[in-house]
Amino acid sequence: MICPNCNSFNPDGTKFCSVCGVKLAQAEQPVRPAEPANNQAVYENAAAPNGQQDNQNGYQNNYQQPNYQQPVPPAAPVFMNGEQKKPLGTGQFVLLEFLTSLPIAGFILLLVWAFGGDVNENKRNYCRAKLIWLLIGIGITVFVLIMIISAAGSLANFLYSIS
């Protein structure tokens, strides 16, 4: 709704002007013109927008021009450089297998290469696969040790009951 007193825009359904306080009548309101295609706001009887003095009636025009922002384009995909995609040679795999089989340093290297940011993709996948096999091996070892200890306890109990 446009106020007939100060020409400021008010939301539809308001009873009083938010700028000058004049009672707004629903039936007497002129229809607000459609905004132009170039997203510029239309000011009726206003010499200067955005709170400057209106020369015709002496009131301030507080109609703010809509803030149209340009959409932000999506970020460009990050591509790995050639060194990170380059396949590893046979000698590099042999060296990688040797280094990762070292007891403590190999485990640390596996973690660094498996979860490091700037690592060759083939090396990273190899280290992740080796960590998975390492966890599977630890799980099987623990299971087998529990079975051996349980069998040894049962055998000791059986031998004790015989004697």
Rosetta silent file (secondary structure, phi, psi, omega in degrees, C-alpha in Angstrom):
SEQUENCE: MICPNCNSFNPDGTKFCSVCGVKLAQAEQPVRPAEPANNQAVYENAAAPNGQQDNQNGYQNNYQQPNYQQPVPPAAPVFMNGEQKKPLGTGQFVLLEFLTSLPIAGFILLLVWAFGGDVNENKRNYCRAKLIWLLIGIGITVFVLIMIISAAGSLANFLYSIS
SCORE:     score description
SCORE:     0.000 S_00000001
   1 L     0.000  142.867  178.253    0.000    0.000    0.000 S_00000001
   2 E  -107.561  129.996 -179.191    1.203    3.500   -0.766 S_00000001
   3 L   -70.824  128.452  179.225    0.473    6.212    1.777 S_00000001
   4 L   -71.611  -16.194 -177.957   -1.547    9.065    0.199 S_00000001
   5 L   -87.516  -49.762 -174.980    0.098   11.533    2.576 S_00000001
   6 L  -116.591   -0.392  177.790    3.837   10.779    2.265 S_00000001
   7 L    62.832   24.761  177.401    3.912    8.321   -0.667 S_00000001
   8 L   -91.649  152.708 -178.195    5.829    5.717    1.314 S_00000001
   9 E   -84.954  135.544  176.697    5.246    2.026    0.761 S_00000001
  10 L  -128.326  147.060  178.425    3.562    0.009    3.526 S_00000001
  11 L   -60.989  150.278  178.569    2.842   -3.734    3.549 S_00000001
  12 L   -61.029  140.460  177.587   -0.667   -4.783    2.495 S_00000001
  13 L    93.301   -5.347  178.087   -3.113   -5.007    5.376 S_00000001
  14 L   -78.710  146.190 -176.874   -1.535   -2.274    7.531 S_00000001
  15 L   -95.490  -25.175 -178.785   -3.953    0.239    9.018 S_00000001
  16 E  -130.080  148.112  179.032   -1.537    3.110    9.646 S_00000001
  17 L   -67.218  134.971 -179.719    1.442    4.440    7.688 S_00000001
  18 L   -76.863  -11.430 -179.628    4.741    3.352    9.221 S_00000001
  19 L   -99.805  -55.791 -173.984    6.358    6.714    8.310 S_00000001
  20 L  -105.897  -12.909  176.062    3.831    9.471    8.983 S_00000001
  21 L    84.425    6.870 -179.910    1.130    7.584   10.961 S_00000001
  22 L   -70.191  142.222  177.950   -1.817    8.533    8.745 S_00000001
  23 E   -68.904  130.748 -179.331   -4.707    6.066    8.758 S_00000001
  24 L   -97.659  130.399  177.750   -4.700    4.046    5.564 S_00000001
  25 L   -97.765  133.603 -176.411   -8.022    3.240    3.943 S_00000001
  26 L   -65.206  -42.305 -173.789   -8.195   -0.076    2.106 S_00000001
  27 L   -77.225  -27.472 -174.274  -10.527    1.018   -0.711 S_00000001
  28 L   -88.061   -0.721 -174.875   -8.854    4.356   -1.462 S_00000001
  29 L   -74.658  131.681  172.821   -5.365    2.965   -2.010 S_00000001
  30 L   -72.480  154.038  179.638   -3.917    3.323   -5.479 S_00000001
  31 L   -76.271  132.533  179.116   -2.484    0.197   -6.994 S_00000001
  32 L   -70.879  129.111 -179.928    1.282    0.049   -6.711 S_00000001
  33 L   -66.268  151.601  179.247    2.835   -0.004  -10.163 S_00000001
  34 L   -68.181  148.286  179.078    4.784   -3.069  -11.153 S_00000001
  35 L   -74.088  144.828  178.965    8.535   -2.843  -10.828 S_00000001
  36 L   -62.813  163.896 -176.890   10.471   -2.463  -14.059 S_00000001
  37 L   -67.031  -22.316 -176.820   12.283   -5.447  -15.518 S_00000001
  38 L   -88.205   17.035  175.605   15.710   -4.101  -14.573 S_00000001
  39 L    62.792   27.895  174.598   14.889   -4.481  -10.826 S_00000001
  40 L   -93.796  138.869 -179.405   14.857   -0.736  -10.146 S_00000001
  41 L   -76.591  148.024  178.898   12.329    0.488   -7.563 S_00000001
  42 L  -100.477  130.165  178.483    9.638    2.954   -8.669 S_00000001
  43 L  -113.645  123.566  177.979    9.159    6.083   -6.540 S_00000001
  44 L   -94.276  129.244  176.695    5.940    8.020   -6.884 S_00000001
  45 L    55.036   32.385 -179.946    6.135   11.759   -6.284 S_00000001
  46 L  -118.762  127.302  179.451    9.555   11.435   -4.718 S_00000001
  47 L   -80.362  -35.175 -178.506   12.394   13.689   -5.735 S_00000001
  48 L  -143.422  130.426 -179.475   15.047   11.690   -3.861 S_00000001
  49 L   -81.369  178.926  171.425   14.830    8.161   -2.407 S_00000001
  50 L    61.602   52.061  169.981   16.239    6.666    0.793 S_00000001
  51 L    83.038    6.949  178.515   15.169    9.097    3.470 S_00000001
  52 L   -84.117  163.007 -175.265   15.926   12.400    1.720 S_00000001
  53 E   -68.776  132.105  176.618   13.523   15.348    1.896 S_00000001
  54 L   -87.330  124.672 -174.763   10.598   15.263   -0.527 S_00000001
  55 L   -74.351  -21.636 -174.852   10.202   18.705   -2.096 S_00000001
  56 L   -77.754  -43.978 -175.060    6.468   18.398   -2.859 S_00000001
  57 L  -122.799    1.759  175.134    4.988   17.857    0.608 S_00000001
  58 L    80.315    3.740  179.964    7.869   18.393    3.065 S_00000001
  59 L   -98.343  157.329  175.246    7.840   14.837    4.435 S_00000001
  60 E   -78.512  141.974  175.716   10.686   12.368    4.449 S_00000001
  61 L  -103.624  107.869 -177.389   10.410    9.506    2.029 S_00000001
  62 L   -97.320   14.973  178.046   11.698    6.397    3.828 S_00000001
  63 L   -68.765  117.210 -178.710   10.956    3.981    1.024 S_00000001
  64 L   -91.296  138.010  177.126   14.133    1.975    0.711 S_00000001
  65 L   -69.537  135.705 -179.329   15.207    0.627   -2.625 S_00000001
  66 L   -60.037  145.057 -179.710   15.247   -3.183   -2.564 S_00000001
  67 L   -95.346   98.084  179.268   18.673   -4.685   -2.170 S_00000001
  68 L   -94.014  122.753  179.653   19.110   -7.052   -5.100 S_00000001
  69 L  -109.409  146.044  177.466   22.251   -9.133   -4.877 S_00000001
  70 L   -72.255  140.966  177.594   23.822  -11.093   -7.646 S_00000001
  71 L   -66.087  144.984  179.711   23.769  -14.872   -7.074 S_00000001
  72 L   -85.440  125.195  179.627   27.106  -16.324   -6.064 S_00000001
  73 L   -68.655  151.884  178.587   28.356  -18.849   -8.591 S_00000001
  74 L   -64.563  151.136 -179.750   29.292  -22.264   -7.208 S_00000001
  75 L   -64.486  144.284  179.271   32.940  -22.748   -6.378 S_00000001
  76 L   -68.041  142.571  178.990   35.034  -24.216   -9.125 S_00000001
  77 L   -64.856  144.155 -179.818   35.906  -27.877   -8.578 S_00000001
  78 L   -92.275  119.512  179.555   39.374  -28.479   -7.232 S_00000001
  79 L  -101.722  142.415  178.120   41.357  -30.752   -9.478 S_00000001
  80 L   -73.650  145.821  177.700   44.407  -32.624   -8.293 S_00000001
  81 L   -73.031  173.436 -174.434   47.631  -31.753  -10.009 S_00000001
  82 H   -61.435  -33.653 -177.986   49.413  -34.286  -12.196 S_00000001
  83 H   -67.828  -30.839 -178.616   51.751  -35.554   -9.456 S_00000001
  84 H   -78.954  -19.814  179.250   48.857  -36.637   -7.244 S_00000001
  85 H  -100.443  -11.969 -174.435   47.240  -38.653  -10.050 S_00000001
  86 L   -65.042  130.610  179.644   50.449  -40.085  -11.509 S_00000001
  87 L   -65.489  147.454  177.338   50.643  -43.900  -11.177 S_00000001
  88 L   -81.944  144.202  177.874   53.358  -45.330   -8.951 S_00000001
  89 L   -82.841  173.952 -179.216   56.073  -47.436  -10.551 S_00000001
  90 H   -62.606  -43.338  179.392   57.138  -50.915   -9.501 S_00000001
  91 H   -63.050  -36.832  178.889   60.169  -49.617   -7.624 S_00000001
  92 H   -67.922  -37.160  176.913   58.013  -47.133   -5.737 S_00000001
  93 H   -67.007  -39.705  178.475   55.616  -49.912   -4.685 S_00000001
  94 H   -63.265  -44.637  178.537   58.532  -52.071   -3.492 S_00000001
  95 H   -65.012  -39.648  178.457   59.921  -49.141   -1.470 S_00000001
  96 H   -63.653  -42.321  178.297   56.450  -48.367   -0.134 S_00000001
  97 H   -64.909  -40.364  178.659   55.975  -51.997    0.946 S_00000001
  98 H   -64.659  -47.944 -177.081   59.366  -52.015    2.664 S_00000001
  99 H   -65.285  -38.022 -178.270   58.780  -48.732    4.515 S_00000001
 100 H   -78.516  -12.431  177.974   55.281  -49.661    5.675 S_00000001
 101 L   -89.692   -3.114  174.615   56.445  -53.058    6.972 S_00000001
 102 L   -67.565  142.224 -170.146   58.791  -51.452    9.513 S_00000001
 103 L   -55.606  -63.518 -175.477   57.379  -52.054   13.017 S_00000001
 104 L   -98.788  -45.738 -178.924   56.606  -48.616   14.477 S_00000001
 105 H   -62.762  -35.581  179.087   57.752  -46.174   11.785 S_00000001
 106 H   -64.341  -39.946  178.531   55.798  -48.114    9.151 S_00000001
 107 H   -66.104  -39.683  177.873   52.561  -47.762   11.101 S_00000001
 108 H   -65.335  -42.747  177.447   53.158  -44.021   11.485 S_00000001
 109 H   -62.636  -39.601  176.910   53.910  -43.711    7.763 S_00000001
 110 H   -58.395  -45.672 -179.595   50.720  -45.637    6.966 S_00000001
 111 H   -64.889  -43.305 -178.421   48.671  -43.174    9.014 S_00000001
 112 H   -65.311  -45.419 -177.529   50.375  -40.111    7.511 S_00000001
 113 H   -75.348  -29.998 -178.829   50.062  -41.304    3.934 S_00000001
 114 H   -74.065  -33.941 -174.458   46.525  -42.700    4.349 S_00000001
 115 H  -119.653    8.208  177.679   45.072  -39.530    5.855 S_00000001
 116 L   -75.063  157.041 -175.607   47.492  -36.836    4.653 S_00000001
 117 L   -83.327  -41.944 -172.736   46.248  -34.090    2.384 S_00000001
 118 L  -108.735   64.996 -176.669   48.955  -33.765   -0.271 S_00000001
 119 L  -125.247  145.966  176.282   49.699  -37.428   -1.048 S_00000001
 120 L   -54.569  136.235 -175.089   49.632  -39.312   -4.314 S_00000001
 121 H   -60.780  -38.400  179.406   46.184  -40.872   -4.758 S_00000001
 122 H   -67.333  -41.897  178.616   47.609  -44.348   -5.447 S_00000001
 123 H   -65.207  -41.218  179.949   49.836  -44.224   -2.374 S_00000001
 124 H   -62.905  -46.063  179.807   46.935  -43.008   -0.215 S_00000001
 125 H   -66.042  -37.988  177.403   44.625  -45.809   -1.395 S_00000001
 126 H   -62.443  -45.251 -178.946   47.362  -48.415   -0.930 S_00000001
 127 H   -67.305  -36.579  176.629   48.009  -47.244    2.643 S_00000001
 128 H   -65.514  -42.549  178.359   44.296  -47.230    3.470 S_00000001
 129 H   -64.293  -39.661  179.584   43.939  -50.772    2.137 S_00000001
 130 H   -67.022  -36.627  175.804   46.976  -51.880    4.122 S_00000001
 131 H   -64.789  -38.244  177.610   45.513  -50.331    7.300 S_00000001
 132 H   -64.356  -44.899  177.895   42.266  -52.232    6.713 S_00000001
 133 H   -64.396  -34.779  177.564   44.167  -55.500    6.303 S_00000001
 134 H   -64.234  -42.839  177.700   46.172  -54.667    9.417 S_00000001
 135 H   -66.172  -39.144  177.085   42.969  -54.205   11.442 S_00000001
 136 H   -64.199  -42.766  178.486   41.533  -57.454   10.069 S_00000001
 137 H   -63.102  -40.627  177.722   44.765  -59.273   10.984 S_00000001
 138 H   -64.069  -42.450  178.769   44.707  -57.864   14.525 S_00000001
 139 H   -62.278  -43.827  179.256   41.084  -58.955   14.926 S_00000001
 140 H   -65.837  -40.867  179.333   41.812  -62.495   13.722 S_00000001
 141 H   -61.680  -44.868  178.512   44.896  -62.709   15.942 S_00000001
 142 H   -62.409  -43.618  179.398   42.929  -61.663   19.027 S_00000001
 143 H   -61.464  -45.952 -179.776   40.198  -64.200   18.201 S_00000001
 144 H   -64.705  -40.218  178.194   42.717  -67.024   17.705 S_00000001
 145 H   -63.620  -39.879  177.768   44.534  -66.137   20.956 S_00000001
 146 H   -63.522  -41.765  178.351   41.262  -66.226   22.882 S_00000001
 147 H   -64.641  -41.340 -179.897   40.489  -69.665   21.398 S_00000001
 148 H   -65.751  -44.640  179.563   43.975  -70.989   22.240 S_00000001
 149 H   -63.875  -41.075  178.578   43.802  -69.681   25.821 S_00000001
 150 H   -65.345  -42.568  178.282   40.326  -71.138   26.235 S_00000001
 151 H   -65.742  -40.234  178.968   41.418  -74.518   24.817 S_00000001
 152 H   -65.308  -39.713  177.027   44.516  -74.525   27.045 S_00000001
 153 H   -64.610  -40.481  178.017   42.358  -73.762   30.081 S_00000001
 154 H   -65.883  -40.971  178.739   39.958  -76.568   29.191 S_00000001
 155 H   -65.370  -42.654  178.331   42.848  -78.990   28.670 S_00000001
 156 H   -63.977  -39.724  178.666   44.420  -77.985   31.986 S_00000001
 157 H   -66.142  -40.321  177.958   41.080  -78.453   33.734 S_00000001
 158 H   -64.928  -45.474  179.889   40.630  -81.876   32.097 S_00000001
 159 H   -65.621  -35.468  179.194   44.126  -83.010   33.075 S_00000001
 160 H   -68.392  -36.051 -178.623   43.634  -81.768   36.625 S_00000001
 161 H   -73.440  -26.298  178.869   40.349  -83.677   36.932 S_00000001
 162 H   -73.206  -39.717 -173.982   41.995  -86.935   35.742 S_00000001
 163 L   -84.134    0.000    0.000   44.770  -86.872   38.310 S_00000001
